[in-house]
């Protein structure tokens, strides 16, 4: 989708109007989460790499990760919305189409936060006590908003593109995957497509006004932000694997417990870092705005998080 930014923002507004949905009447529709189903697709949970888990244990492994998925999106959408509102200021007395598109995006992200809070509460009703999500969305937002917008927008584009990769995983054939989960992925994806276009427009607008020195500092900040995401998922993988082991109904020896934790961490790195960083569109946009040396620094930071799991080709 090419053309001047105003035209592209106008097409985002038109698409946003066309796909608009409601949390209760379109997505939830009076349904509940059923523990007979998986809450995340196998391609994202890596459950199939744990051969010692019985099928019902793999299903439970996906349910714990599905609950964290709802919490993680509630978290990232807090700072994404604040960043979008902050950027909208640049358009107050300028491009009113861009302003309208960003305001719609903000309103959608508020709705998505409400959706994911609803999903977390519904999953919480169905699952045993003892789960905890360790991170406060406002604390994380303060870290992201404390960096240059160039870095914050790069992180945001990477997230909004990985929701598209996750949607593709959710539509693979799997009779055990919850229909409600499929709908959450599908409805979220329909609005995120526009967001990713707007993130890139805004990122390129800022990039054009960024000096080489400032961009070099922003690249370091992006690396710091990816490191912060890694700290978040590392802590959460520890908490979630302890919860999984304590509540899954049998004893695990230390070696097996360690494999569960490492797989949970690999799955979260896949979901929240690599499925965005490896997204072809993100990789191309990043490469077009950085030097080879800067790109090399980012790639080195990502490789340090190895072993790097990959999503299967669509
Ligand atoms: Fe969203
Ligand atoms: Fe979004």
Short mmCIF file of C-alpha atoms and ligand atoms in Angstrom, two decimals:
data_model
loop_
_atom_site.label_atom_id
_atom_site.label_comp_id
_atom_site.label_asym_id
_atom_site.label_seq_id
_atom_site.Cartn_x
_atom_site.Cartn_y
_atom_site.Cartn_z
CA UNK A 1 0.00 0.00 0.00
CA UNK A 2 1.86 3.05 -1.25
CA UNK A 3 1.10 6.74 -1.66
CA UNK A 4 1.56 9.93 0.35
CA UNK A 5 1.10 9.58 4.14
CA UNK A 6 -2.24 11.44 4.18
CA UNK A 7 -3.74 9.02 1.65
CA UNK A 8 -2.41 6.04 3.56
CA UNK A 9 -3.82 7.38 6.84
CA UNK A 10 -7.16 7.91 5.05
CA UNK A 11 -7.16 4.26 3.92
CA UNK A 12 -6.41 3.20 7.52
CA UNK A 13 -9.45 5.19 8.71
CA UNK A 14 -11.66 3.59 6.05
CA UNK A 15 -10.43 0.09 6.97
CA UNK A 16 -10.83 0.83 10.68
CA UNK A 17 -14.48 1.83 10.09
CA UNK A 18 -15.10 -1.28 8.00
CA UNK A 19 -13.68 -3.86 10.45
CA UNK A 20 -14.81 -2.24 13.71
CA UNK A 21 -15.96 -4.76 16.35
CA UNK A 22 -17.30 -4.90 19.88
CA UNK A 23 -15.71 -6.90 22.73
CA UNK A 24 -18.93 -8.50 23.97
CA UNK A 25 -21.24 -8.76 20.97
CA UNK A 26 -18.61 -9.80 18.40
CA UNK A 27 -15.77 -11.49 20.30
CA UNK A 28 -16.93 -12.95 23.63
CA UNK A 29 -20.62 -13.59 22.72
CA UNK A 30 -21.43 -15.01 26.15
CA UNK A 31 -18.82 -17.74 25.86
CA UNK A 32 -16.43 -19.05 28.54
CA UNK A 33 -13.04 -20.74 28.27
CA UNK A 34 -13.24 -24.52 28.43
CA UNK A 35 -10.27 -26.45 29.86
CA UNK A 36 -10.89 -29.14 27.23
CA UNK A 37 -9.32 -26.74 24.71
CA UNK A 38 -5.88 -25.25 24.07
CA UNK A 39 -5.61 -21.52 24.71
CA UNK A 40 -2.66 -20.92 22.37
CA UNK A 41 -1.68 -22.70 19.15
CA UNK A 42 1.12 -25.29 19.21
CA UNK A 43 3.25 -23.19 16.87
CA UNK A 44 3.55 -20.57 19.62
CA UNK A 45 3.72 -22.74 22.78
CA UNK A 46 6.45 -25.18 21.64
CA UNK A 47 4.54 -27.82 23.68
CA UNK A 48 5.35 -30.42 21.06
CA UNK A 49 9.05 -30.12 21.86
CA UNK A 50 8.34 -31.65 25.32
CA UNK A 51 7.85 -35.36 24.50
CA UNK A 52 7.49 -36.36 28.18
CA UNK A 53 4.26 -34.35 28.57
CA UNK A 54 0.99 -36.25 28.13
CA UNK A 55 -1.54 -34.69 25.69
CA UNK A 56 -3.60 -33.20 28.54
CA UNK A 57 -0.41 -31.75 30.07
CA UNK A 58 0.51 -30.13 26.76
CA UNK A 59 -2.98 -28.66 26.68
CA UNK A 60 -2.51 -27.26 30.18
CA UNK A 61 0.91 -25.89 29.14
CA UNK A 62 -0.93 -23.91 26.41
CA UNK A 63 -3.55 -22.68 28.90
CA UNK A 64 -0.95 -21.20 31.24
CA UNK A 65 0.73 -19.49 28.29
CA UNK A 66 -2.63 -18.26 26.98
CA UNK A 67 -3.32 -16.52 30.26
CA UNK A 68 0.09 -14.83 30.10
CA UNK A 69 -0.64 -13.86 26.48
CA UNK A 70 -3.69 -11.89 27.66
CA UNK A 71 -1.62 -10.22 30.38
CA UNK A 72 1.27 -9.42 28.05
CA UNK A 73 -1.04 -7.73 25.54
CA UNK A 74 -2.73 -5.78 28.31
CA UNK A 75 0.78 -4.62 29.20
CA UNK A 76 2.16 -3.68 25.77
CA UNK A 77 -1.03 -1.96 24.67
CA UNK A 78 -0.74 0.42 27.63
CA UNK A 79 2.51 1.93 26.34
CA UNK A 80 1.51 1.66 22.68
CA UNK A 81 -1.59 3.74 23.34
CA UNK A 82 0.36 6.34 25.35
CA UNK A 83 2.97 6.59 22.57
CA UNK A 84 0.27 7.01 19.90
CA UNK A 85 -1.39 9.79 21.91
CA UNK A 86 1.99 11.48 22.44
CA UNK A 87 2.75 11.38 18.70
CA UNK A 88 -0.72 12.68 17.82
CA UNK A 89 0.35 16.03 19.28
CA UNK A 90 2.57 16.58 16.21
CA UNK A 91 -0.60 16.56 14.08
CA UNK A 92 -2.88 18.75 16.24
CA UNK A 93 -2.53 21.75 13.93
CA UNK A 94 -1.34 19.85 10.87
CA UNK A 95 -2.59 16.79 9.03
CA UNK A 96 -6.10 16.24 10.41
CA UNK A 97 -6.41 12.89 8.61
CA UNK A 98 -3.30 11.59 10.36
CA UNK A 99 -4.69 12.92 13.64
CA UNK A 100 -8.01 11.13 13.16
CA UNK A 101 -6.28 7.87 12.22
CA UNK A 102 -4.08 7.98 15.34
CA UNK A 103 -7.02 8.84 17.62
CA UNK A 104 -8.93 5.85 16.21
CA UNK A 105 -5.87 3.69 16.82
CA UNK A 106 -5.73 4.93 20.43
CA UNK A 107 -9.41 4.17 20.96
CA UNK A 108 -8.92 0.67 19.51
CA UNK A 109 -5.95 -0.01 21.81
CA UNK A 110 -8.08 0.99 24.82
CA UNK A 111 -10.69 -1.49 23.61
CA UNK A 112 -8.02 -4.19 23.11
CA UNK A 113 -6.81 -3.65 26.68
CA UNK A 114 -10.41 -4.13 27.85
CA UNK A 115 -10.67 -7.29 25.70
CA UNK A 116 -7.48 -8.77 27.16
CA UNK A 117 -8.54 -7.88 30.73
CA UNK A 118 -11.82 -9.70 30.02
CA UNK A 119 -9.96 -12.72 28.60
CA UNK A 120 -7.60 -12.82 31.61
CA UNK A 121 -10.57 -12.74 34.01
CA UNK A 122 -12.43 -15.48 32.11
CA UNK A 123 -9.34 -17.71 31.95
CA UNK A 124 -8.73 -16.98 35.65
CA UNK A 125 -12.20 -18.34 36.47
CA UNK A 126 -11.36 -21.64 34.80
CA UNK A 127 -7.82 -22.21 36.12
CA UNK A 128 -6.45 -23.23 39.54
CA UNK A 129 -5.31 -20.58 42.06
CA UNK A 130 -1.66 -19.56 42.25
CA UNK A 131 -1.07 -17.85 38.90
CA UNK A 132 0.54 -14.43 39.02
CA UNK A 133 1.55 -11.92 36.38
CA UNK A 134 4.63 -10.16 37.69
CA UNK A 135 4.64 -6.87 35.80
CA UNK A 136 2.82 -3.57 36.12
CA UNK A 137 1.86 -2.10 32.72
CA UNK A 138 2.40 1.48 33.92
CA UNK A 139 5.94 0.74 35.17
CA UNK A 140 6.82 -0.81 31.81
CA UNK A 141 5.21 2.13 29.97
CA UNK A 142 7.39 4.56 31.95
CA UNK A 143 10.50 2.72 30.71
CA UNK A 144 9.36 2.71 27.06
CA UNK A 145 8.19 6.35 27.10
CA UNK A 146 11.54 7.31 28.65
CA UNK A 147 13.30 6.34 25.40
CA UNK A 148 13.37 8.23 22.10
CA UNK A 149 10.20 7.82 20.03
CA UNK A 150 12.32 6.27 17.24
CA UNK A 151 13.08 3.33 19.56
CA UNK A 152 9.55 3.19 21.01
CA UNK A 153 8.02 3.09 17.53
CA UNK A 154 10.41 0.40 16.33
CA UNK A 155 9.37 -1.74 19.31
CA UNK A 156 5.70 -0.97 18.64
CA UNK A 157 5.86 -1.86 14.93
CA UNK A 158 7.58 -5.13 15.85
CA UNK A 159 4.70 -5.95 18.26
CA UNK A 160 1.90 -4.99 15.89
CA UNK A 161 3.47 -7.10 13.15
CA UNK A 162 3.90 -10.13 15.40
CA UNK A 163 0.16 -10.08 16.20
CA UNK A 164 -0.24 -10.79 12.47
CA UNK A 165 2.20 -13.71 12.64
CA UNK A 166 0.34 -15.05 15.70
CA UNK A 167 -2.98 -14.83 13.86
CA UNK A 168 -1.53 -17.01 11.09
CA UNK A 169 -0.58 -19.61 13.73
CA UNK A 170 -4.10 -19.49 15.18
CA UNK A 171 -5.80 -20.40 11.89
CA UNK A 172 -3.84 -23.61 11.37
CA UNK A 173 -5.89 -26.80 11.51
CA UNK A 174 -6.22 -27.89 15.16
CA UNK A 175 -9.54 -29.20 16.50
CA UNK A 176 -8.36 -28.72 20.09
CA UNK A 177 -7.67 -24.98 19.84
CA UNK A 178 -10.40 -22.94 21.58
CA UNK A 179 -12.83 -21.24 19.15
CA UNK A 180 -12.93 -18.26 21.50
CA UNK A 181 -9.13 -17.97 21.32
CA UNK A 182 -9.32 -18.14 17.51
CA UNK A 183 -11.82 -15.29 17.57
CA UNK A 184 -9.66 -13.18 19.89
CA UNK A 185 -6.72 -13.58 17.49
CA UNK A 186 -8.89 -12.90 14.43
CA UNK A 187 -10.61 -9.77 15.72
CA UNK A 188 -7.40 -8.38 17.19
CA UNK A 189 -5.54 -8.96 13.91
CA UNK A 190 -8.25 -7.14 11.91
CA UNK A 191 -7.52 -3.87 13.72
CA UNK A 192 -3.78 -4.40 14.13
CA UNK A 193 -3.26 -4.47 10.35
CA UNK A 194 -4.03 -0.73 10.22
CA UNK A 195 -1.94 -0.03 13.32
CA UNK A 196 1.17 -1.55 11.79
CA UNK A 197 0.80 0.71 8.73
CA UNK A 198 0.44 3.80 10.93
CA UNK A 199 3.40 2.83 13.14
CA UNK A 200 5.61 2.61 10.10
CA UNK A 201 4.36 5.94 8.69
CA UNK A 202 5.09 7.63 12.01
CA UNK A 203 8.44 5.87 12.44
CA UNK A 204 9.54 7.02 8.98
CA UNK A 205 8.28 10.56 9.64
CA UNK A 206 10.39 10.77 12.81
CA UNK A 207 13.34 9.03 11.17
CA UNK A 208 13.45 11.67 8.42
CA UNK A 209 13.93 14.34 11.11
CA UNK A 210 16.54 12.37 13.09
CA UNK A 211 20.27 13.16 12.91
CA UNK A 212 22.71 10.27 12.40
CA UNK A 213 24.02 10.74 15.96
CA UNK A 214 20.53 10.70 17.50
CA UNK A 215 19.62 7.64 15.43
CA UNK A 216 22.70 5.84 16.68
CA UNK A 217 21.62 6.52 20.27
CA UNK A 218 18.08 5.42 19.41
CA UNK A 219 19.43 2.10 18.11
CA UNK A 220 21.06 1.56 21.52
CA UNK A 221 17.74 2.37 23.16
CA UNK A 222 15.92 -0.14 20.95
CA UNK A 223 18.45 -2.76 22.07
CA UNK A 224 17.75 -1.76 25.70
CA UNK A 225 14.01 -2.11 25.10
CA UNK A 226 14.42 -5.57 23.56
CA UNK A 227 16.51 -6.43 26.62
CA UNK A 228 13.70 -5.16 28.86
CA UNK A 229 11.20 -7.37 27.01
CA UNK A 230 13.57 -10.28 27.52
CA UNK A 231 13.76 -9.58 31.28
CA UNK A 232 9.98 -9.50 31.43
CA UNK A 233 9.53 -12.81 29.64
CA UNK A 234 12.38 -14.47 31.56
CA UNK A 235 10.77 -13.60 34.90
CA UNK A 236 7.32 -14.60 33.68
CA UNK A 237 8.56 -17.91 32.25
CA UNK A 238 10.02 -18.76 35.68
CA UNK A 239 6.75 -17.87 37.44
CA UNK A 240 4.61 -19.68 34.87
CA UNK A 241 6.69 -22.85 34.82
CA UNK A 242 6.59 -23.01 38.66
CA UNK A 243 2.81 -22.56 38.52
CA UNK A 244 2.49 -25.19 35.77
CA UNK A 245 4.56 -27.72 37.73
CA UNK A 246 2.73 -27.02 41.01
CA UNK A 247 -0.75 -27.37 39.48
CA UNK A 248 -0.47 -29.91 36.68
CA UNK A 249 -1.18 -32.90 38.90
CA UNK A 250 2.03 -34.91 39.05
CA UNK A 251 5.61 -34.73 40.36
CA UNK A 252 8.42 -33.70 38.00
CA UNK A 253 12.08 -34.42 38.68
CA UNK A 254 14.57 -31.54 38.50
CA UNK A 255 15.70 -32.28 34.93
CA UNK A 256 12.16 -32.32 33.60
CA UNK A 257 11.26 -29.20 35.57
CA UNK A 258 14.26 -27.43 34.03
CA UNK A 259 13.17 -28.49 30.52
CA UNK A 260 9.67 -27.12 31.18
CA UNK A 261 11.09 -23.77 32.26
CA UNK A 262 13.53 -23.51 29.34
CA UNK A 263 10.78 -24.36 26.85
CA UNK A 264 8.43 -21.81 28.40
CA UNK A 265 11.16 -19.18 28.05
CA UNK A 266 11.92 -20.19 24.46
CA UNK A 267 8.19 -19.97 23.67
CA UNK A 268 7.89 -16.49 25.20
CA UNK A 269 10.99 -15.28 23.34
CA UNK A 270 9.42 -16.65 20.15
CA UNK A 271 6.06 -14.98 20.89
CA UNK A 272 7.27 -11.58 22.10
CA UNK A 273 10.66 -11.06 20.43
CA UNK A 274 11.58 -13.31 17.51
CA UNK A 275 8.19 -13.50 15.77
CA UNK A 276 8.44 -9.70 15.44
CA UNK A 277 12.17 -9.33 14.84
CA UNK A 278 12.06 -12.02 12.13
CA UNK A 279 8.91 -10.65 10.49
CA UNK A 280 10.01 -9.85 6.90
CA UNK A 281 8.30 -6.47 6.90
CA UNK A 282 9.87 -5.43 10.20
CA UNK A 283 13.31 -6.62 9.11
CA UNK A 284 13.01 -4.64 5.85
CA UNK A 285 11.81 -1.46 7.56
CA UNK A 286 14.58 -1.65 10.16
CA UNK A 287 17.24 -2.31 7.53
CA UNK A 288 16.04 0.69 5.50
CA UNK A 289 16.48 3.04 8.48
CA UNK A 290 19.78 1.80 9.91
CA UNK A 291 23.37 1.37 8.81
CA UNK A 292 24.92 -2.06 8.47
CA UNK A 293 26.85 -1.52 11.71
CA UNK A 294 23.67 -0.53 13.60
CA UNK A 295 21.76 -3.50 12.22
CA UNK A 296 24.69 -5.71 13.24
CA UNK A 297 24.45 -4.42 16.84
CA UNK A 298 20.73 -5.23 16.97
CA UNK A 299 21.26 -8.68 15.49
CA UNK A 300 24.10 -9.41 17.92
CA UNK A 301 21.82 -8.48 20.84
CA UNK A 302 19.11 -10.80 19.50
CA UNK A 303 21.57 -13.67 18.93
CA UNK A 304 22.63 -13.38 22.58
CA UNK A 305 19.09 -14.53 23.43
CA UNK A 306 19.69 -17.82 21.57
CA UNK A 307 18.72 -20.60 21.10
CA UNK A 308 16.49 -18.76 18.66
CA UNK A 309 13.21 -20.54 17.94
CA UNK A 310 11.60 -19.89 14.57
CA UNK A 311 7.98 -19.76 13.51
CA UNK A 312 7.17 -22.16 10.69
CA UNK A 313 6.62 -20.54 7.32
CA UNK A 314 3.01 -19.46 6.72
FE1 LIG B 1 -4.06 -4.16 19.96
FE1 LIG B 2 -2.26 -2.02 17.87
#
